[in-house]
Short mmCIF file of C-alpha atoms and ligand atoms in Angstrom, two decimals:
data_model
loop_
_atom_site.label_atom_id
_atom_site.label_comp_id
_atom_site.label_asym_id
_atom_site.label_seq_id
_atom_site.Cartn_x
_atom_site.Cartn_y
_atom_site.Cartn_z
CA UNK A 288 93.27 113.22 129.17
CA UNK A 289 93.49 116.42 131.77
CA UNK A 290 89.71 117.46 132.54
CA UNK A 291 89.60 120.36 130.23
CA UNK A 292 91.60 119.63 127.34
CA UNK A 293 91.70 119.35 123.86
CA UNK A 294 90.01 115.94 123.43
CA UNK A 295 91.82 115.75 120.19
CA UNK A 296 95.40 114.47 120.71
CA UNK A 297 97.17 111.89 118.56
CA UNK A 298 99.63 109.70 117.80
CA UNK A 299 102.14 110.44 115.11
CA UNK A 300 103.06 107.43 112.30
CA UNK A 301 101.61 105.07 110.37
CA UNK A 302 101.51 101.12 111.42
CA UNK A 303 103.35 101.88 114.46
CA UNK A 304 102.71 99.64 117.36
CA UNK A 305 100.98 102.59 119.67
CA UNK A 306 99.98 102.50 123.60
CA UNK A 307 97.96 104.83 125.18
CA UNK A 308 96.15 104.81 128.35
CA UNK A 309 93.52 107.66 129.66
CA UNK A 310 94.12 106.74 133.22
CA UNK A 311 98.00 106.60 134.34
CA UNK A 312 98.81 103.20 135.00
CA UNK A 313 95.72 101.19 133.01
CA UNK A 314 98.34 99.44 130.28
CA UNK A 315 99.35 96.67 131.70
CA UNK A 316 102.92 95.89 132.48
CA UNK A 317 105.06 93.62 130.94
CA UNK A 318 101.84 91.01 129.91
CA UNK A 319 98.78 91.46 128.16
CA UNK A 320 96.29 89.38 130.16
CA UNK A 321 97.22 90.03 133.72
CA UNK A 322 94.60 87.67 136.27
CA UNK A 323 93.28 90.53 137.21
CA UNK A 324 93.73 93.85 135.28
CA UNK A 325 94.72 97.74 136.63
CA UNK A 326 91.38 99.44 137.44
CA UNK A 327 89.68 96.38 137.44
CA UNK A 328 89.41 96.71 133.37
CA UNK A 329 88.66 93.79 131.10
CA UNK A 330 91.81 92.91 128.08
CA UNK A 331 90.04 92.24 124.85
CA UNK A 332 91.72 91.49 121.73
CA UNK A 333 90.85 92.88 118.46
CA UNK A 334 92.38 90.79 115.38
CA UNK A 335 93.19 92.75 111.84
CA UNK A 336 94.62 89.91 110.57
CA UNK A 337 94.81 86.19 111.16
CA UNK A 338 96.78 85.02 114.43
CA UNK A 339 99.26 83.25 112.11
CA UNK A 340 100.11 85.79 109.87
CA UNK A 341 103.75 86.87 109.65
CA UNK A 342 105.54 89.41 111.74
CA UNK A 343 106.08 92.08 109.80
CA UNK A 344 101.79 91.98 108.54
CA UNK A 345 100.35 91.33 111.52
CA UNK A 346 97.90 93.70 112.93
CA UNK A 347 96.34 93.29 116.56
CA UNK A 348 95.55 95.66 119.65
CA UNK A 349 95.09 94.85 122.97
CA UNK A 350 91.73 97.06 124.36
CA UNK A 351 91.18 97.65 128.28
CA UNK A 352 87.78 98.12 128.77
CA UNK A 353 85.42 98.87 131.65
CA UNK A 354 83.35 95.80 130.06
CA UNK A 355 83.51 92.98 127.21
CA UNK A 356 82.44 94.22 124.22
CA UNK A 357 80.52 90.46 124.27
CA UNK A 358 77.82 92.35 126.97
CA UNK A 359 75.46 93.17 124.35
CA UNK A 360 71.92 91.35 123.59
CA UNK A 361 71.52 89.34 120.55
CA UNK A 362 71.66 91.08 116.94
CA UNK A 363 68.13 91.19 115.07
CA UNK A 364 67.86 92.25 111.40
CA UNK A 365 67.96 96.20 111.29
CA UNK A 366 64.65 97.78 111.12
CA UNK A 367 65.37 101.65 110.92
CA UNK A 368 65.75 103.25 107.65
CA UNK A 369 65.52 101.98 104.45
CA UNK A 370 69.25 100.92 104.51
CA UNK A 371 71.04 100.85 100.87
CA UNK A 372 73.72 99.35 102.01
CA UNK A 373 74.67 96.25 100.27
CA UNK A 374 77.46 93.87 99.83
CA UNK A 375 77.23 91.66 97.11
CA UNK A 376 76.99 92.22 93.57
CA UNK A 377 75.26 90.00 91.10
CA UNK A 378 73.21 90.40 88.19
CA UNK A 379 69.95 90.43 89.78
CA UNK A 380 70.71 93.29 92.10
CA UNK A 381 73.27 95.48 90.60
CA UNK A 382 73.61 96.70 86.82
CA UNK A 383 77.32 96.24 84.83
CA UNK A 384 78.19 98.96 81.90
CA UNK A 385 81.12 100.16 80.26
CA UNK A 386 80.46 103.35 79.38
CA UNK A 387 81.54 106.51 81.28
CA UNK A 388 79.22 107.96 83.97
CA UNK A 389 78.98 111.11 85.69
CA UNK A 390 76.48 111.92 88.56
CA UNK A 391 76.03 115.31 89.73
CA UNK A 392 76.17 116.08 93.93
CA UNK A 393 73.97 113.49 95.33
CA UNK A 394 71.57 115.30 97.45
CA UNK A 395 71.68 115.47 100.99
CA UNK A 396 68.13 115.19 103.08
CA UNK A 397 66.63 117.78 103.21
CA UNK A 398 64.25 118.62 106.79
CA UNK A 399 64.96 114.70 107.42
CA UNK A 400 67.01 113.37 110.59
CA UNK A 401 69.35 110.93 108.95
CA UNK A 402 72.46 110.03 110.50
CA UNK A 403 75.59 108.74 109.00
CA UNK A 404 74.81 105.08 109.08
CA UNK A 405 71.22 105.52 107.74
CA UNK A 406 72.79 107.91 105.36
CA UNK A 407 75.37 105.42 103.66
CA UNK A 408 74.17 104.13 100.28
CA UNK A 409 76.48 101.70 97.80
CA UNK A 410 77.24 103.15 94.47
CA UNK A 411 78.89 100.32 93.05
CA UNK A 412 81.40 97.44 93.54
CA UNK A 413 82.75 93.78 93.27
CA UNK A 414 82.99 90.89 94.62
CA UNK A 415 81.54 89.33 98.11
CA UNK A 416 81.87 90.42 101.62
CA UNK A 417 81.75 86.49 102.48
CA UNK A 418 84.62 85.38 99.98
CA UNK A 419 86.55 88.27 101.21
CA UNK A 420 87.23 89.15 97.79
CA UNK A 421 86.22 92.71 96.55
CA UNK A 422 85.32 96.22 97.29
CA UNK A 423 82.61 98.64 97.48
CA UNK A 424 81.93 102.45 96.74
CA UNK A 425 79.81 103.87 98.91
CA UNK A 426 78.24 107.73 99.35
CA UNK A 427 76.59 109.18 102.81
CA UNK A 428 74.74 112.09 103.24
CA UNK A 429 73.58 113.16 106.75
CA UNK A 430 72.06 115.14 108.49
CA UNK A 431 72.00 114.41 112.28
CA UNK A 432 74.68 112.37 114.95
CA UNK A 433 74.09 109.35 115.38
CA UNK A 434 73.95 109.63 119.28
CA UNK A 435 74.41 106.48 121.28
CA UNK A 436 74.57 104.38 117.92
CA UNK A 437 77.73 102.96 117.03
CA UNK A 438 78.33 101.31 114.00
CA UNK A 439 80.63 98.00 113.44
CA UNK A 440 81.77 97.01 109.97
CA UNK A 441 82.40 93.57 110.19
CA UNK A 442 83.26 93.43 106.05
CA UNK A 443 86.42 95.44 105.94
CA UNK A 444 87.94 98.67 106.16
CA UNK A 445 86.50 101.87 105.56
CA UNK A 446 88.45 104.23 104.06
CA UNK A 447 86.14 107.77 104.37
CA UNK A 448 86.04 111.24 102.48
CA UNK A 449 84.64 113.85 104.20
CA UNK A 450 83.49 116.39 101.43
CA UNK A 451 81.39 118.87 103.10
CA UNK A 452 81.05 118.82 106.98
CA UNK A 453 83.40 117.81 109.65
CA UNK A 454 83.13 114.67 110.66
CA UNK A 455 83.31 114.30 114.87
CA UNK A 456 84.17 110.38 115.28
CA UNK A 457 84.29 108.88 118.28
CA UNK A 458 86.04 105.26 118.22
CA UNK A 459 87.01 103.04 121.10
CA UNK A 460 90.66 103.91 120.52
CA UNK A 461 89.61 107.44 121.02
CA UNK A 462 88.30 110.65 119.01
CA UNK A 463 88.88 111.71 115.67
CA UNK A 464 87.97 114.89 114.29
CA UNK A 465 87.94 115.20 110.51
CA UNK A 466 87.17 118.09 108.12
CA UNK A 467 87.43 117.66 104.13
CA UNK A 468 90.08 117.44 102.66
CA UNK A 469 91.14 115.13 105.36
CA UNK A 470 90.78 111.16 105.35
CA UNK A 471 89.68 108.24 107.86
CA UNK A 472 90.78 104.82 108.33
CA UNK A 473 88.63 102.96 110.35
CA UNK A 474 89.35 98.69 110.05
CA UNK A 475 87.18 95.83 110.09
CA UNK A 476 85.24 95.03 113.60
CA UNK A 477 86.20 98.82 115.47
CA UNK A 478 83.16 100.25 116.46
CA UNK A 479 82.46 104.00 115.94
CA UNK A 480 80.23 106.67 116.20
CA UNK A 481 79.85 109.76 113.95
CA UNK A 482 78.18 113.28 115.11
CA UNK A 483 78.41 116.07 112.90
CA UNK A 484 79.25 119.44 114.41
CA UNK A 485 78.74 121.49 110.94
CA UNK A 486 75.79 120.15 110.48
CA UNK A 487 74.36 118.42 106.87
CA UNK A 488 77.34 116.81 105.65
CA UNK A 489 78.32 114.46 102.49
CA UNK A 490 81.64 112.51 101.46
CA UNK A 491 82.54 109.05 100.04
CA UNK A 492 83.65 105.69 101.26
CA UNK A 493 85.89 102.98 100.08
CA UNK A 494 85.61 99.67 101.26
CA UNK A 495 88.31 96.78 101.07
CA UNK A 496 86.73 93.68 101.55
CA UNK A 497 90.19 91.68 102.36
CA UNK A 498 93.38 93.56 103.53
CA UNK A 499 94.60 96.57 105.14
CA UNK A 500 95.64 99.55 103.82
CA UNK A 501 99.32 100.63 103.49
CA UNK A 502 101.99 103.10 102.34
CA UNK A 503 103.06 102.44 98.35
CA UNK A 504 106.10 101.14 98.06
CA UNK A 505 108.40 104.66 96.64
CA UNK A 506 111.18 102.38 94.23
CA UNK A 507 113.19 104.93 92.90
CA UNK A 508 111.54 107.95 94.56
CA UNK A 509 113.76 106.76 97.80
CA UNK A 510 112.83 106.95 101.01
CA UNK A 511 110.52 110.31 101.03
CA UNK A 512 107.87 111.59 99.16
CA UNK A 513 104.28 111.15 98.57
CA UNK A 514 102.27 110.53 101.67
CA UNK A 515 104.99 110.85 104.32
CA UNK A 516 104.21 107.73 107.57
CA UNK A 517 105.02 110.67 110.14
CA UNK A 518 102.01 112.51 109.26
CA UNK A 519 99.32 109.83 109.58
CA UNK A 520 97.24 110.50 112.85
CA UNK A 521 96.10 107.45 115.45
CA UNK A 522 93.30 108.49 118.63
CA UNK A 523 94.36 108.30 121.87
CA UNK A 524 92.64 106.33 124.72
CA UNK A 525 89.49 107.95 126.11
CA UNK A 526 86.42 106.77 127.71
CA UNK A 527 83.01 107.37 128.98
CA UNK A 528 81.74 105.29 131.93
CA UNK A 529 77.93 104.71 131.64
CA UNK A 530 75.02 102.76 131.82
CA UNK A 531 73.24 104.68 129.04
CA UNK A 532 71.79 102.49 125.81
CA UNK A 533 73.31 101.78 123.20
CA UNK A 534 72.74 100.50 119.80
CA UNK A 535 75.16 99.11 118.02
CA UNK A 536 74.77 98.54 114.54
CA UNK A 537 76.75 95.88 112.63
CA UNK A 538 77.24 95.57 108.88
CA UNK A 539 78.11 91.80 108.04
CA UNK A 540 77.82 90.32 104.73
CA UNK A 541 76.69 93.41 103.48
CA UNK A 542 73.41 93.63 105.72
CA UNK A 543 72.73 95.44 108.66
CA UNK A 544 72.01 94.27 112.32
CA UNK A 545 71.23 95.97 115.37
CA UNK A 546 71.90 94.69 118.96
CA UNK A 547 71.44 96.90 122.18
CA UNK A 548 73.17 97.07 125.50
CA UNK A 549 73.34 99.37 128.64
CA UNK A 550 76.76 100.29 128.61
CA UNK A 551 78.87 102.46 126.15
CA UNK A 552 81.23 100.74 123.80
CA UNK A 553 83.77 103.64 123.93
CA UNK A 554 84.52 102.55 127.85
CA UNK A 555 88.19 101.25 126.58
CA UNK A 556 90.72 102.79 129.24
CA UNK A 557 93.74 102.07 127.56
CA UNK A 558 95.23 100.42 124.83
CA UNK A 559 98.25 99.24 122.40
CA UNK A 560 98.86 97.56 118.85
CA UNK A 561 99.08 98.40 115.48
CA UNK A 562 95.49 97.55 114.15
CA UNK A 563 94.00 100.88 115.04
CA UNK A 564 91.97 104.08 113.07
CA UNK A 565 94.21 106.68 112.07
CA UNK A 566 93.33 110.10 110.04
CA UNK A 567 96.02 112.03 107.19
CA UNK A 568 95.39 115.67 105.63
CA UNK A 569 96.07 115.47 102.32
CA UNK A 570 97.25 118.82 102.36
CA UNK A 571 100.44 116.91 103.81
CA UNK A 572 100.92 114.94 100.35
CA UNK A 573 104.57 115.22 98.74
CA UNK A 574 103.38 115.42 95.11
CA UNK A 575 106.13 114.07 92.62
CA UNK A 576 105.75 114.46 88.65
CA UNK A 577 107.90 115.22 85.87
CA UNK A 578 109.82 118.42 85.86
CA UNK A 579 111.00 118.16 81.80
CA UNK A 580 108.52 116.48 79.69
CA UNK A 581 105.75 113.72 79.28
CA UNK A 582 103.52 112.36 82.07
CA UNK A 583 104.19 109.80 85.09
CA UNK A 584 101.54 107.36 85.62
CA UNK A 585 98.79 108.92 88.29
CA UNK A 586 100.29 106.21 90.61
CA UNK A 587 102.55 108.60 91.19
CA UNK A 588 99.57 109.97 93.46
CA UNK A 589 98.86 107.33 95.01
CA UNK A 590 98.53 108.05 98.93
CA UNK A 591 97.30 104.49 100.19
CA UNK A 592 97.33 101.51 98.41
CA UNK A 593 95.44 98.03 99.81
CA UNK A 594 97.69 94.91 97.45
CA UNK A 595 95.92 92.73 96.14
CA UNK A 596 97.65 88.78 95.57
CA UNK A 597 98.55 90.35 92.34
CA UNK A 598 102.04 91.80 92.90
CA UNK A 599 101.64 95.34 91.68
CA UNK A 600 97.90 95.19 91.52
CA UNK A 601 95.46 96.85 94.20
CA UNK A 602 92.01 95.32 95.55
CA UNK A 603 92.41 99.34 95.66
CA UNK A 604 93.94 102.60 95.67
CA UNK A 605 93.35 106.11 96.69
CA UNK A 606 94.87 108.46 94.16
CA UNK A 607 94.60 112.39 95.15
CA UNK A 608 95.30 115.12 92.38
CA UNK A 609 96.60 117.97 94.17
CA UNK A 610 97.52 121.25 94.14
CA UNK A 611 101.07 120.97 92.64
CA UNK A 612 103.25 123.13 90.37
CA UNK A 613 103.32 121.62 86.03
CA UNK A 614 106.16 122.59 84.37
CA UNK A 615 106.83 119.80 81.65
CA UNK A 616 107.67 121.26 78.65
CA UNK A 617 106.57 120.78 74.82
CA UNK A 618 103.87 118.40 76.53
CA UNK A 619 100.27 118.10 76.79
CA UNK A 620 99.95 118.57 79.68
CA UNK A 621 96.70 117.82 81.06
CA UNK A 622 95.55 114.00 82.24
CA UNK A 623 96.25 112.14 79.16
CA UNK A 624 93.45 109.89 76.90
CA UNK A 625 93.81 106.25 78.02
CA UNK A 626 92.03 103.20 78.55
CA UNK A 627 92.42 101.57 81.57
CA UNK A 628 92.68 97.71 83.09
CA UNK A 629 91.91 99.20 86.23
CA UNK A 630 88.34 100.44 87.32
CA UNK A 631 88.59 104.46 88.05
CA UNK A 632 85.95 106.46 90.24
CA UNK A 633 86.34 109.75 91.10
CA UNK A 634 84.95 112.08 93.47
CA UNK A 635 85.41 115.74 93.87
CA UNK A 636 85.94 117.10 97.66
CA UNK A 637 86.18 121.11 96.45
CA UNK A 638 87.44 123.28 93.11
CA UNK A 639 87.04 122.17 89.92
CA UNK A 640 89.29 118.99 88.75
CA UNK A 641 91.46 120.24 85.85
CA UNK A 642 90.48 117.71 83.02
CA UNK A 643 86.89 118.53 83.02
CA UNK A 644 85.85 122.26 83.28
CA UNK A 645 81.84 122.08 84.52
CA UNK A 646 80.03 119.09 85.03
CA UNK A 647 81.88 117.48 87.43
CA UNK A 648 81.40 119.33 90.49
CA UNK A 649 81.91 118.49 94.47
CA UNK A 650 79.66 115.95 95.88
CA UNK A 651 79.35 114.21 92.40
CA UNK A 652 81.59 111.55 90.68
CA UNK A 653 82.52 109.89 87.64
CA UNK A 654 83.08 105.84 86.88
CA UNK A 655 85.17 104.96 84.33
CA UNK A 656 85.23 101.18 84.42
CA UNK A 657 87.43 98.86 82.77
CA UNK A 658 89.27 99.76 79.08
CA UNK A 659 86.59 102.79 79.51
CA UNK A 660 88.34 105.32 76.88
CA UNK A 661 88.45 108.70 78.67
CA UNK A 662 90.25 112.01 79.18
CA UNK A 663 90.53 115.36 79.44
CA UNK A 664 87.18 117.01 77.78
CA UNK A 665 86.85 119.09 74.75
CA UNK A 666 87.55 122.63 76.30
CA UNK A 667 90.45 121.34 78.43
CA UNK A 668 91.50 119.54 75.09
CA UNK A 669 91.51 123.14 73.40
CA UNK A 670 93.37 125.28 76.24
CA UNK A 671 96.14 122.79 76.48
CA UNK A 672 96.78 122.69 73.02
CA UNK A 673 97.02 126.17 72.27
CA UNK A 674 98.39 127.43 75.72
CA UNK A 675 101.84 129.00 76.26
CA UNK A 676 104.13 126.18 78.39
CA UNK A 677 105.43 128.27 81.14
CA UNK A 678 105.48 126.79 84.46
CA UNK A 679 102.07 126.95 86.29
CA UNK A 680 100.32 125.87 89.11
CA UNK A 681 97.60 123.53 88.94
CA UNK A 682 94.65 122.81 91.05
CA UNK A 683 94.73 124.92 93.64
CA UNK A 684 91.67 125.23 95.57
CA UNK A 685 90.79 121.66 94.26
CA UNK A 686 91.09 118.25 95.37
CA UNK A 687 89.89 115.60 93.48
CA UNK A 688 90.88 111.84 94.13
CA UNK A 689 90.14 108.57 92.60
CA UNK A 690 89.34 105.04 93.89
CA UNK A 691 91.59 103.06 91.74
CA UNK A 692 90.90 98.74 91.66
CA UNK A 693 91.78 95.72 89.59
CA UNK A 694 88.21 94.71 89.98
CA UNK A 695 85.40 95.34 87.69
CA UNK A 696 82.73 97.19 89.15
CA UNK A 697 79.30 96.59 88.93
CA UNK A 698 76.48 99.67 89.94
CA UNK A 699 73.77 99.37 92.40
CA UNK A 700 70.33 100.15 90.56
CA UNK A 701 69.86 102.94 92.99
CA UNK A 702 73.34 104.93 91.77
CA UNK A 703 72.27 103.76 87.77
CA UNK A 704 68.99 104.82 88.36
CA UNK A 705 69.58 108.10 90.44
CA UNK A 706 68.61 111.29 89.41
CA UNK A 707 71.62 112.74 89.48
CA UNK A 708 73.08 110.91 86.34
CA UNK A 709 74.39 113.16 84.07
CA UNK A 710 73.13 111.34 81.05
CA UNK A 711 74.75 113.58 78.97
CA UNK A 712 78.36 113.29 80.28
CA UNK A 713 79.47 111.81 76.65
CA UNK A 714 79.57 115.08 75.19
CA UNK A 715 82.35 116.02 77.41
CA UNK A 716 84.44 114.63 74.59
CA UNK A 717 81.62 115.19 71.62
CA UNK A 718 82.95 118.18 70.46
CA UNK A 719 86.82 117.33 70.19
CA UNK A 720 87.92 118.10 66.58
CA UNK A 721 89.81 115.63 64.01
CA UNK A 722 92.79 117.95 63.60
CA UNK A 723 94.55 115.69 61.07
CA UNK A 724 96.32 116.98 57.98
CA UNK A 725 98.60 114.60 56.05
CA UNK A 726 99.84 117.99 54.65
CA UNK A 727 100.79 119.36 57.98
CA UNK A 728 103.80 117.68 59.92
CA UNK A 729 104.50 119.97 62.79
CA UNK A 730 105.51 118.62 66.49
FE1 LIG B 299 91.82 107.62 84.03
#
């Protein structure tokens, strides 16, 4: 990077086996573990899947660094913050119900420094870090960079939301900036720091607990369409040489450590793979729907998928609903009624999410778990019925998106329990009418 520049440069593609080097000449050539390195830099491995895995899913980069990330002092339990972090889910700690459930904006601190990792709190999930098996849900609010702290997920990937706030990141594959309406990978074991230049910020998290996110297979659609691979975004190389402290911060098994060392753990110089953090604008998403009549399945939304063993099944999805022209004919045309095997939460980044007209606002969210029945509410029920079908455009000025998984979600007594709960959300649908008449047959 040219003393001066935008610090902000990336990589087009998605999975793409990427090199970059900040200093001309720091890749190696030819080898990955020369005896002795350019620049005297250390080669460090960092594994996204296991070594044996096949060709065409294995994920690994090769960092350069100025030291080991080993040089560190031994983890202790972490101390700071009354973390709400967790990664399990049984009975005794976390709360199972199948009704529907909307919270309003969860709060952020207010006159309180709290950064992004003391700001994380788990809303729900399924499964165990420790099995590998199962995701989590996860809200921050924040107030404050983090500073020399970095944070380590050791459980799985991260898939974050920003909602309000740009989110500066700085990873050891290099800097990511991210406003909302804009998403972050960040995978299992990369470390990362998060300062936020707009100040108090909020957004969501998804976390995989086992595999990687990819692109949805498009079947029929062909070969473009939906979220196209040339507009994902990967970091380039960039480092700091210090001997400041620094705290890193590891989650692993769903609890927090802390370990401290005197050198930065964004020193890597240079490096290549395909397991690396990577940002997409959903502004970019190719929406595809039905241009005569009837509904496809939201899948048709879906921007990342992470398989599960299931063949069509996801540990989870991300779904987006975006701005997008509707012009289906004789058709009802808002989100249908259904019940669901999958577990749905939604979350709101801005606008106002076209089945439900007040209530669920940005910041907030809605679960609707397992064979939940939901749908548009009564008011949306009542425009779309009576509304003339020309072609329209729909949700502009909103994104909403849902967290889509073939797991059963359980809620964390803090999200069950939280203020915010709109206890009331059932009469979203209270009011919709029994329109029958066995007199009346008119389509
Ligand atoms: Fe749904």
């Amino acid at each position: 990077m040219l003393a001066g520049s935008d610090p902000y440069q990336y990589q087009p593609g998605f999975g793409n086996h990427f090199s970059s080097e900040a200093l001309e000449g720091a890749l190696p050539v030819g080898q990955n573990t020369p005896q002795v390195c350019p620049y005297g830099l250390y080669a460090e491995q960092l594994s996204g899947t296991a070594f044996t895995v096949g060709r065409s899913g294995n994920q690994r980069s090769w960092l350069y660094r100025i030291r080991p990330s080993a040089v560190h002092r031994p983890f202790e339990p972490y101390s700071r913050g009354a973390h709400g972090v967790v990664g399990t889910f049984d009975a005794a700690a976390s709360v199972a119900t199948p009704t529907q459930i909307r919270w309003l904006p969860f709060p952020i601190p207010d006159g309180a420094d709290v950064d992004f990792v003391d700001g994380m709190r788990t809303i729900g999930g399924a499964g165990d870090t420790a099995l590998k098996n199962g995701l989590a849900v996860h809200i921050y609010t924040a107030t404050t960079s983090m500073g020399r702290r970095a944070f380590c997920n050791s459980d799985g990937d991260l898939l974050i939301v920003p909602q309000q706030g740009r989110l500066a990141i700085t990873t050891e594959f290099g800097p990511i900036m991210a406003a909302p309406n804009e998403i972050v990978v960040i995978q299992r074991g990369m470390r990362f720091s998060v300062a936020l230049p707009d100040g108090p910020s909020r957004g969501y998290i998804l976390e995989v607990f086992d595999g990687h996110f990819e692109l949805p297979d498009l079947g029929p659609i062909g070969a473009n369409g939906l979220a196209n691979p040339r507009d994902f975004q990967t970091p380039t190389a960039s480092y700091e040489f210090t001997s400041d402290e620094w705290e890193i911060v590891n989650k692993y098994q769903g609890e927090l450590f802390s370990a401290r060392q005197d050198h930065s753990p964004f020193d890597v110089v240079a490096w290549h793979g395909n397991y690396a953090p990577y940002k997409y604008d959903l502004a970019c998403f190719a929406a595809i729907n039905s241009v005569s009549f009837d509904h496809v399945d939201p899948s048709i939304f879906t921007v990342l998928t992470c398989k599960s063993a299931h063949p069509g099944t996801a540990v989870a999805d991300f779904v987006i609903f975006p701005p997008r022209y509707e012009v289906q004919q004789r058709t009802f045309r808002p989100p249908y009624f259904h019940r669901n095997c999958m577990s749905e939460f939604m979350g709101l980044i801005h606008g106002e999410y076209e089945a439900k007209k007040g209530g669920f606002l940005p910041g907030g969210a809605s679960l609707h778990s397992m064979m939940t029945p939901h749908g548009p509410d009564a008011r949306t029920v009542e425009l779309a019925t009576s509304r003339e079908l020309v072609p329209g455009r729909v949700a502009d000025g909103t994104q909403a998106f849902m967290f889509e998984s073939m797991f059963q979600l359980r809620l964390t007594r803090w999200a069950a329990e939280h203020t915010q709960r709109d206890h009331s959300y059932y009469k979203a649908w209270e009011a919709i009418p029994a329109t029958f008449d066995p007199t009346r047959k008119v389509q």
